[in-house]
CSV table of C-alpha atoms in Angstrom, one decimal:
chain,number,residue,atom,x,y,z
A,273,UNK,CA,55.5,88.4,167.4
A,274,UNK,CA,52.7,86.0,166.7
A,275,UNK,CA,54.5,85.1,163.4
A,276,UNK,CA,57.6,84.1,165.4
A,277,UNK,CA,55.6,81.9,167.6
A,278,UNK,CA,53.7,80.4,164.9
A,279,UNK,CA,57.1,79.6,163.1
A,280,UNK,CA,58.8,78.1,166.3
A,281,UNK,CA,55.7,75.9,166.9
A,282,UNK,CA,55.9,74.6,163.2
A,283,UNK,CA,59.5,73.8,163.6
A,284,UNK,CA,59.1,72.1,166.7
A,285,UNK,CA,56.2,69.8,165.2
A,286,UNK,CA,58.4,69.5,162.2
A,287,UNK,CA,61.5,68.3,164.0
A,288,UNK,CA,59.5,65.6,165.9
A,289,UNK,CA,58.0,64.5,162.6
A,290,UNK,CA,61.3,63.7,161.1
A,291,UNK,CA,61.3,60.1,159.5
A,292,UNK,CA,64.4,59.7,157.4
A,293,UNK,CA,66.6,61.8,159.7
A,294,UNK,CA,64.8,60.9,162.8
A,295,UNK,CA,67.8,59.7,164.7
A,296,UNK,CA,69.0,63.5,164.6
A,297,UNK,CA,66.7,63.7,167.6
A,298,UNK,CA,69.3,62.1,169.6
A,299,UNK,CA,72.0,64.5,168.9
A,300,UNK,CA,73.2,66.4,172.1
A,301,UNK,CA,72.7,69.8,170.5
A,302,UNK,CA,69.4,69.1,168.6
A,303,UNK,CA,67.8,67.5,171.6
A,304,UNK,CA,68.7,70.8,173.6
A,305,UNK,CA,67.4,73.0,170.7
A,306,UNK,CA,64.2,70.8,170.8
A,307,UNK,CA,63.8,71.6,174.5
A,308,UNK,CA,64.0,75.4,173.7
A,309,UNK,CA,61.3,75.0,171.0
A,310,UNK,CA,59.1,73.1,173.3
A,311,UNK,CA,58.8,76.0,175.6
A,312,UNK,CA,57.1,78.1,172.8
A,313,UNK,CA,54.9,74.9,171.7
A,314,UNK,CA,53.6,74.5,175.2
A,315,UNK,CA,53.2,78.4,175.7
A,316,UNK,CA,55.5,78.6,178.6
A,317,UNK,CA,57.5,81.6,179.3
A,318,UNK,CA,61.1,82.1,178.2
A,319,UNK,CA,63.5,80.1,180.3
A,320,UNK,CA,67.0,81.5,180.2
A,321,UNK,CA,68.4,78.3,181.7
A,322,UNK,CA,67.1,76.0,178.8
A,323,UNK,CA,68.3,78.7,176.2
A,324,UNK,CA,71.8,78.9,177.8
A,325,UNK,CA,72.1,75.0,177.9
A,326,UNK,CA,71.3,74.9,174.1
A,327,UNK,CA,74.1,77.7,173.4
A,328,UNK,CA,76.7,76.0,175.5
A,329,UNK,CA,76.3,72.6,173.9
A,330,UNK,CA,76.5,74.4,170.4
A,331,UNK,CA,79.6,76.3,171.6
A,332,UNK,CA,81.3,73.1,172.3
A,333,UNK,CA,81.4,72.3,168.5
A,334,UNK,CA,81.1,75.5,166.7
A,335,UNK,CA,79.2,79.0,167.1
A,336,UNK,CA,77.6,78.6,163.6
A,337,UNK,CA,74.2,76.8,164.0
A,338,UNK,CA,73.8,76.3,160.2
A,339,UNK,CA,77.2,74.7,159.9
A,340,UNK,CA,76.6,72.5,162.8
A,341,UNK,CA,73.1,71.2,161.6
A,342,UNK,CA,74.3,70.5,158.0
A,343,UNK,CA,77.4,68.8,159.4
A,344,UNK,CA,75.0,66.5,161.5
A,345,UNK,CA,72.8,65.8,158.6
A,346,UNK,CA,76.0,64.8,156.5
A,347,UNK,CA,76.8,62.4,159.3
A,348,UNK,CA,73.5,60.9,159.8
A,349,UNK,CA,73.6,57.3,158.9
A,350,UNK,CA,70.1,56.3,157.7
A,351,UNK,CA,68.4,53.7,155.4
A,352,UNK,CA,68.2,56.4,152.6
A,353,UNK,CA,71.8,57.3,152.3
A,354,UNK,CA,73.0,53.7,152.9
A,355,UNK,CA,70.7,52.5,150.1
A,356,UNK,CA,71.8,55.3,147.8
A,357,UNK,CA,75.4,54.4,148.3
A,358,UNK,CA,74.8,50.9,147.4
A,359,UNK,CA,73.1,52.2,144.0
A,360,UNK,CA,69.6,51.8,145.1
A,361,UNK,CA,66.5,53.8,144.1
A,362,UNK,CA,63.5,54.8,146.1
A,363,UNK,CA,59.8,55.6,145.3
A,364,UNK,CA,58.9,59.0,144.7
A,365,UNK,CA,57.2,59.3,148.2
A,366,UNK,CA,60.3,58.6,150.0
A,367,UNK,CA,62.3,61.2,147.7
A,368,UNK,CA,59.6,63.8,148.7
A,369,UNK,CA,60.0,63.0,152.5
A,370,UNK,CA,63.8,63.5,152.0
A,371,UNK,CA,63.3,66.8,150.3
A,372,UNK,CA,60.8,68.1,152.9
A,373,UNK,CA,62.9,67.2,155.8
A,374,UNK,CA,66.0,68.7,154.4
A,375,UNK,CA,63.9,72.0,153.8
A,376,UNK,CA,62.8,71.6,157.4
A,377,UNK,CA,66.1,71.4,158.9
A,378,UNK,CA,67.5,74.1,156.6
A,379,UNK,CA,64.9,76.4,158.1
A,380,UNK,CA,65.7,75.2,161.6
A,381,UNK,CA,69.5,75.9,161.0
A,382,UNK,CA,68.8,79.4,160.1
A,383,UNK,CA,67.0,80.5,163.3
A,384,UNK,CA,68.6,83.5,165.1
A,385,UNK,CA,69.1,84.1,168.7
A,386,UNK,CA,66.5,86.9,168.5
A,387,UNK,CA,63.9,84.8,167.3
A,388,UNK,CA,64.3,82.1,170.1
A,389,UNK,CA,64.5,84.9,172.6
A,390,UNK,CA,61.3,86.4,171.2
A,391,UNK,CA,61.4,89.7,172.9
A,392,UNK,CA,62.5,88.5,176.2
A,393,UNK,CA,63.5,91.5,178.3
A,394,UNK,CA,67.1,91.0,179.9
A,395,UNK,CA,69.1,92.9,182.2
A,396,UNK,CA,72.3,91.3,180.8
A,397,UNK,CA,73.2,90.0,177.2
A,398,UNK,CA,72.4,86.3,176.6
A,399,UNK,CA,74.6,84.1,174.5
A,400,UNK,CA,74.3,84.3,170.8
A,401,UNK,CA,75.2,82.4,167.7
A,402,UNK,CA,75.5,83.0,163.9
A,403,UNK,CA,74.2,81.4,161.0
A,404,UNK,CA,75.3,81.0,157.3
A,405,UNK,CA,74.0,80.3,154.0
A,406,UNK,CA,73.9,76.5,153.0
A,407,UNK,CA,71.3,75.2,150.7
A,408,UNK,CA,70.9,71.7,152.3
A,409,UNK,CA,69.0,70.1,149.5
A,410,UNK,CA,71.5,71.2,146.9
A,411,UNK,CA,74.5,70.3,149.0
A,412,UNK,CA,73.0,67.0,150.1
A,413,UNK,CA,72.4,66.2,146.4
A,414,UNK,CA,76.0,66.8,145.6
A,415,UNK,CA,77.2,64.6,148.2
A,416,UNK,CA,74.9,61.8,147.1
A,417,UNK,CA,76.4,62.2,143.6
A,418,UNK,CA,79.8,62.0,145.0
A,419,UNK,CA,79.3,59.4,147.8
A,420,UNK,CA,82.6,57.6,147.1
A,421,UNK,CA,84.3,60.8,147.9
A,422,UNK,CA,82.4,62.1,151.0
A,423,UNK,CA,81.0,58.9,152.6
A,424,UNK,CA,78.3,59.1,155.2
A,425,UNK,CA,78.1,58.6,158.9
A,426,UNK,CA,81.2,58.8,161.0
A,427,UNK,CA,83.3,58.3,157.9
A,428,UNK,CA,82.2,61.5,156.5
A,429,UNK,CA,84.0,63.7,159.0
A,430,UNK,CA,86.9,61.4,160.1
A,431,UNK,CA,89.8,59.9,158.4
A,432,UNK,CA,91.5,57.7,160.8
A,433,UNK,CA,90.0,55.1,162.9
A,434,UNK,CA,90.8,52.3,165.6
A,435,UNK,CA,89.1,49.0,166.1
A,436,UNK,CA,87.7,48.6,169.5
A,437,UNK,CA,85.1,46.3,170.8
A,438,UNK,CA,84.3,45.1,167.4
A,439,UNK,CA,83.6,48.7,166.1
A,440,UNK,CA,85.5,51.5,164.4
A,441,UNK,CA,85.9,54.4,166.5
A,442,UNK,CA,87.3,57.8,165.2
A,443,UNK,CA,90.8,58.7,166.4
A,444,UNK,CA,90.2,61.9,168.4
A,445,UNK,CA,93.6,63.3,167.5
A,446,UNK,CA,94.8,61.8,164.2
A,447,UNK,CA,98.3,62.0,163.0
A,448,UNK,CA,98.6,65.1,160.5
A,449,UNK,CA,101.8,63.8,158.9
A,450,UNK,CA,102.0,64.9,155.3
A,451,UNK,CA,104.3,63.4,152.3
A,452,UNK,CA,105.8,66.8,152.1
A,453,UNK,CA,107.0,66.5,155.4
A,454,UNK,CA,108.9,63.2,154.9
A,455,UNK,CA,112.4,63.3,153.5
A,456,UNK,CA,114.3,60.6,151.8
A,457,UNK,CA,113.1,57.3,150.7
A,458,UNK,CA,111.3,58.8,147.5
A,459,UNK,CA,111.5,55.5,145.7
A,460,UNK,CA,110.2,53.5,148.5
A,461,UNK,CA,107.4,56.0,149.0
A,462,UNK,CA,106.5,56.4,145.4
A,463,UNK,CA,105.7,52.4,145.4
A,464,UNK,CA,103.5,52.9,148.3
A,465,UNK,CA,101.7,56.1,146.9
A,466,UNK,CA,101.2,54.6,143.5
A,467,UNK,CA,99.5,51.5,145.1
A,468,UNK,CA,97.4,53.8,147.2
A,469,UNK,CA,96.3,55.8,144.1
A,470,UNK,CA,95.3,52.6,142.4
A,471,UNK,CA,93.1,51.8,145.4
A,472,UNK,CA,91.3,55.2,145.7
A,473,UNK,CA,90.6,55.2,141.7
A,474,UNK,CA,88.9,51.7,141.8
A,475,UNK,CA,91.8,49.8,140.3
A,476,UNK,CA,93.3,46.7,142.0
A,477,UNK,CA,95.5,47.4,144.6
A,478,UNK,CA,98.1,45.3,146.5
A,479,UNK,CA,98.3,44.2,150.2
A,480,UNK,CA,101.6,46.1,151.2
A,481,UNK,CA,104.3,45.1,153.7
A,482,UNK,CA,106.6,48.0,154.7
A,483,UNK,CA,109.5,46.4,156.4
A,484,UNK,CA,112.9,47.4,157.7
A,485,UNK,CA,114.9,49.2,160.4
A,486,UNK,CA,113.2,51.1,163.1
A,487,UNK,CA,112.8,54.8,162.7
A,488,UNK,CA,112.8,54.9,158.9
A,489,UNK,CA,109.3,56.2,158.5
A,490,UNK,CA,107.4,53.1,157.8
A,491,UNK,CA,104.2,53.9,159.8
A,492,UNK,CA,104.6,57.7,158.9
A,493,UNK,CA,104.5,56.9,155.3
A,494,UNK,CA,101.2,55.1,155.7
A,495,UNK,CA,99.5,57.8,157.6
A,496,UNK,CA,100.9,60.4,155.2
A,497,UNK,CA,99.3,58.7,152.1
A,498,UNK,CA,96.0,58.6,154.1
A,499,UNK,CA,96.0,62.3,154.6
A,500,UNK,CA,97.1,62.8,151.2
A,501,UNK,CA,94.2,61.0,149.5
A,502,UNK,CA,91.6,61.6,152.3
A,503,UNK,CA,89.8,64.1,150.0
A,504,UNK,CA,89.5,61.4,147.4
A,505,UNK,CA,87.5,59.1,149.9
A,506,UNK,CA,90.4,57.1,151.7
A,507,UNK,CA,90.1,56.1,155.1
A,508,UNK,CA,92.4,54.1,157.7
A,509,UNK,CA,91.4,51.7,160.2
A,510,UNK,CA,94.1,50.5,162.6
A,511,UNK,CA,93.9,47.1,164.2
A,512,UNK,CA,96.3,45.3,166.7
A,513,UNK,CA,97.7,41.7,166.1
A,514,UNK,CA,95.5,40.5,168.7
A,515,UNK,CA,92.3,41.4,166.4
A,516,UNK,CA,93.4,39.6,163.5
A,517,UNK,CA,90.6,37.1,163.9
A,518,UNK,CA,88.2,40.0,163.5
A,519,UNK,CA,89.6,40.9,160.1
A,520,UNK,CA,86.8,39.1,158.3
A,521,UNK,CA,83.9,40.7,160.1
A,522,UNK,CA,85.7,44.2,159.7
A,523,UNK,CA,86.1,43.6,156.1
A,524,UNK,CA,82.4,42.6,155.7
A,525,UNK,CA,81.4,45.9,157.1
A,526,UNK,CA,83.7,48.1,155.2
A,527,UNK,CA,83.0,46.3,151.9
A,528,UNK,CA,79.5,47.8,151.9
A,529,UNK,CA,80.8,51.3,152.4
A,530,UNK,CA,81.5,53.5,149.1
A,531,UNK,CA,84.8,54.7,150.6
A,532,UNK,CA,88.2,53.2,150.3
A,533,UNK,CA,89.9,51.7,153.3
A,534,UNK,CA,93.5,50.7,154.4
A,535,UNK,CA,93.3,48.3,157.3
A,536,UNK,CA,96.6,49.1,159.0
A,537,UNK,CA,98.5,46.9,161.2
A,538,UNK,CA,101.6,48.4,162.9
A,539,UNK,CA,104.8,46.9,164.0
A,540,UNK,CA,103.7,43.4,163.0
A,541,UNK,CA,105.6,40.3,164.3
A,542,UNK,CA,104.7,36.8,165.4
A,543,UNK,CA,106.1,34.4,167.8
A,544,UNK,CA,105.9,30.7,166.3
A,545,UNK,CA,102.7,29.0,167.3
A,546,UNK,CA,100.7,32.1,167.6
A,547,UNK,CA,97.1,31.1,166.5
A,548,UNK,CA,96.2,34.5,165.1
A,549,UNK,CA,98.9,33.7,162.4
A,550,UNK,CA,96.5,31.6,160.4
A,551,UNK,CA,93.9,34.4,160.4
A,552,UNK,CA,96.2,36.8,158.7
A,553,UNK,CA,97.3,34.1,156.2
A,554,UNK,CA,93.9,33.4,155.1
A,555,UNK,CA,93.1,37.0,154.4
A,556,UNK,CA,96.3,37.5,152.6
A,557,UNK,CA,95.6,34.3,150.5
A,558,UNK,CA,92.3,35.9,149.3
A,559,UNK,CA,89.7,34.2,151.4
A,560,UNK,CA,86.1,35.0,150.4
A,561,UNK,CA,85.8,37.7,153.1
A,562,UNK,CA,88.9,39.3,151.8
A,563,UNK,CA,87.7,39.9,148.3
A,564,UNK,CA,86.6,43.6,148.4
A,565,UNK,CA,88.3,46.0,145.9
A,566,UNK,CA,87.8,48.9,148.2
A,567,UNK,CA,90.0,47.6,150.9
A,568,UNK,CA,93.8,47.0,151.1
A,569,UNK,CA,96.0,45.7,154.2
A,570,UNK,CA,99.1,47.6,154.9
A,571,UNK,CA,101.4,46.3,157.6
A,572,UNK,CA,104.7,47.4,159.0
A,573,UNK,CA,107.3,45.5,160.5
A,574,UNK,CA,111.0,45.4,161.6
A,575,UNK,CA,111.3,41.8,160.1
A,576,UNK,CA,111.0,40.8,156.6
A,577,UNK,CA,109.7,37.4,157.5
A,578,UNK,CA,107.4,38.6,160.2
A,579,UNK,CA,108.1,35.6,162.6
A,580,UNK,CA,110.4,35.7,165.4
A,581,UNK,CA,112.4,32.3,165.1
A,582,UNK,CA,114.4,30.7,167.7
A,583,UNK,CA,116.6,27.4,167.5
A,584,UNK,CA,113.9,25.6,169.5
A,585,UNK,CA,111.6,26.1,166.6
A,586,UNK,CA,113.8,24.1,164.6
A,587,UNK,CA,114.2,21.1,166.9
A,588,UNK,CA,110.6,20.3,167.9
A,589,UNK,CA,108.8,17.0,167.4
A,590,UNK,CA,106.7,18.2,164.3
A,591,UNK,CA,107.3,15.5,161.6
A,592,UNK,CA,106.8,18.4,159.0
A,593,UNK,CA,108.8,20.8,160.9
A,594,UNK,CA,110.5,22.1,157.9
A,595,UNK,CA,107.3,22.7,156.0
A,596,UNK,CA,105.8,24.6,158.9
A,597,UNK,CA,108.9,26.8,159.1
A,598,UNK,CA,108.7,27.5,155.7
A,599,UNK,CA,105.0,28.4,155.8
A,600,UNK,CA,105.7,30.8,158.8
A,601,UNK,CA,108.8,32.5,156.9
A,602,UNK,CA,107.0,33.0,153.7
A,603,UNK,CA,104.1,34.9,155.3
A,604,UNK,CA,105.7,38.2,154.0
A,605,UNK,CA,105.4,36.7,150.2
A,606,UNK,CA,101.7,36.7,150.6
A,607,UNK,CA,101.8,40.4,150.5
A,608,UNK,CA,101.7,41.7,146.8
A,609,UNK,CA,103.9,44.4,147.5
A,610,UNK,CA,106.8,44.4,149.9
A,611,UNK,CA,108.8,47.8,150.4
A,612,UNK,CA,112.1,47.8,152.2
A,613,UNK,CA,112.9,50.9,154.3
A,614,UNK,CA,116.7,50.2,155.4
A,615,UNK,CA,118.8,52.3,157.6
A,616,UNK,CA,120.3,55.0,155.6
A,617,UNK,CA,124.2,55.5,155.2
A,618,UNK,CA,125.9,58.6,156.2
A,619,UNK,CA,125.4,60.4,153.1
A,620,UNK,CA,121.5,59.8,153.0
A,621,UNK,CA,121.3,60.5,156.8
A,622,UNK,CA,123.0,63.8,156.6
A,623,UNK,CA,121.1,64.8,153.5
A,624,UNK,CA,117.8,64.2,155.4
A,625,UNK,CA,119.2,66.3,158.4
A,626,UNK,CA,119.9,69.2,155.9
A,627,UNK,CA,116.5,69.1,154.3
A,628,UNK,CA,114.8,69.1,157.7
A,629,UNK,CA,117.0,71.9,158.8
A,630,UNK,CA,116.1,73.9,155.9
A,631,UNK,CA,112.3,73.6,156.4
A,632,UNK,CA,112.7,74.6,160.1
A,633,UNK,CA,114.9,77.6,159.1
A,634,UNK,CA,118.0,76.6,161.1
A,635,UNK,CA,120.5,79.3,160.4
A,636,UNK,CA,123.7,77.2,160.3
A,637,UNK,CA,126.1,76.3,157.7
A,638,UNK,CA,125.7,72.8,156.0
A,639,UNK,CA,129.0,71.6,157.1
A,640,UNK,CA,128.2,72.4,160.7
A,641,UNK,CA,124.8,70.7,160.6
A,642,UNK,CA,126.4,67.6,158.9
A,643,UNK,CA,129.1,67.4,161.9
A,644,UNK,CA,126.4,68.0,164.7
A,645,UNK,CA,123.8,65.5,163.1
A,646,UNK,CA,126.7,62.7,162.8
A,647,UNK,CA,127.6,63.5,166.6
A,648,UNK,CA,124.0,63.3,167.6
A,649,UNK,CA,123.5,59.9,165.9
A,650,UNK,CA,126.5,58.4,167.7
A,651,UNK,CA,125.9,60.1,171.1
A,652,UNK,CA,122.1,59.0,171.0
A,653,UNK,CA,122.8,55.4,170.6
A,654,UNK,CA,120.0,55.1,168.1
A,655,UNK,CA,122.2,55.2,165.1
A,656,UNK,CA,121.3,56.9,161.8
A,657,UNK,CA,117.7,57.1,160.7
A,658,UNK,CA,115.1,59.8,159.9
A,659,UNK,CA,113.8,59.5,163.4
A,660,UNK,CA,117.1,60.2,164.6
A,661,UNK,CA,117.5,63.3,162.2
A,662,UNK,CA,114.1,64.6,163.4
A,663,UNK,CA,115.1,64.4,167.1
A,664,UNK,CA,118.4,66.2,166.2
A,665,UNK,CA,116.4,69.0,164.4
A,666,UNK,CA,114.0,69.2,167.3
A,667,UNK,CA,116.9,69.7,169.6
A,668,UNK,CA,118.4,72.5,167.4
A,669,UNK,CA,115.1,74.3,167.2
A,670,UNK,CA,114.6,74.0,171.2
A,671,UNK,CA,118.2,75.4,171.6
A,672,UNK,CA,117.5,78.3,169.2
């Protein structure tokens, strides 16, 4: 019993002596564990409420304490991992501190429920958790050696983000679309895949415009390639048209990161005279703030020229009206790669429907599926598209 109390006292002191990983003390679960250890450090009696509060917070994430603490270590953004990501080296005294703190956190992560109960007599069972075998020092070293694949901080555990209040925020429920779940448009997707592969392998990648009819899978293609290459260090940050002025600051932040990023602008179009037009133009033309090899801009639009043009735009009092219109209409040309997703004809539409039906196990003849798919396209009023085909298959599955 005395040995357990001494161990818990040492862990409490060690936890509050963290330097490199000090911000981990602000973690919701770690702080609750600290309160539990504090009971022993101060010689107070066991408190079931403090114990259960810690278990409850842990359960919100996982029942495995080792897994949680290691995940928190990997997500921790500190001066050491940021410096190592940039290729910096540190003095031996700091390397030793990192090693010692990882050993301490490893020991903390292996604490059993029985040790923290230290013989507490109870009339009812308390919540418990499990531990697993992870060598923190060894695994952390592997992550440092492959920092361009794993990343650090919030980017280590999330692959899709939105830009909110000048900060990248993880998407709580990211789209899980995979390339294998998309049908048709093989040539078009191959162009996007090849460009993305160049980005993640450190080659020069183009900014990409995916344009064409609605429902043809432009946005799904972008999200699917991110899921396809996430394990190679690819992440997506989605911004809105209204946030285009913030692109230079966003690029400055992401360019310091060892991961690769797609800045994604969905359903992009402009009305003439919108002042955010110029911000995108400057970035696409290769301004100083856009010169990062780990970032590419992917945009989707139903319009090839991106600008909604009206007759009044052609009749204004601008002396250089023609030059202005040409500049607006040539915005798409500033994307190095432009991929057209046009509405499929009947043959391609029914081929997509047949492939989807096969993957969903629809027990129906090809002729019947083709007939029903065409009827659905007409009756829905949406015309032929992969989206219409997916809606048709969903209806069949529901009826089954």
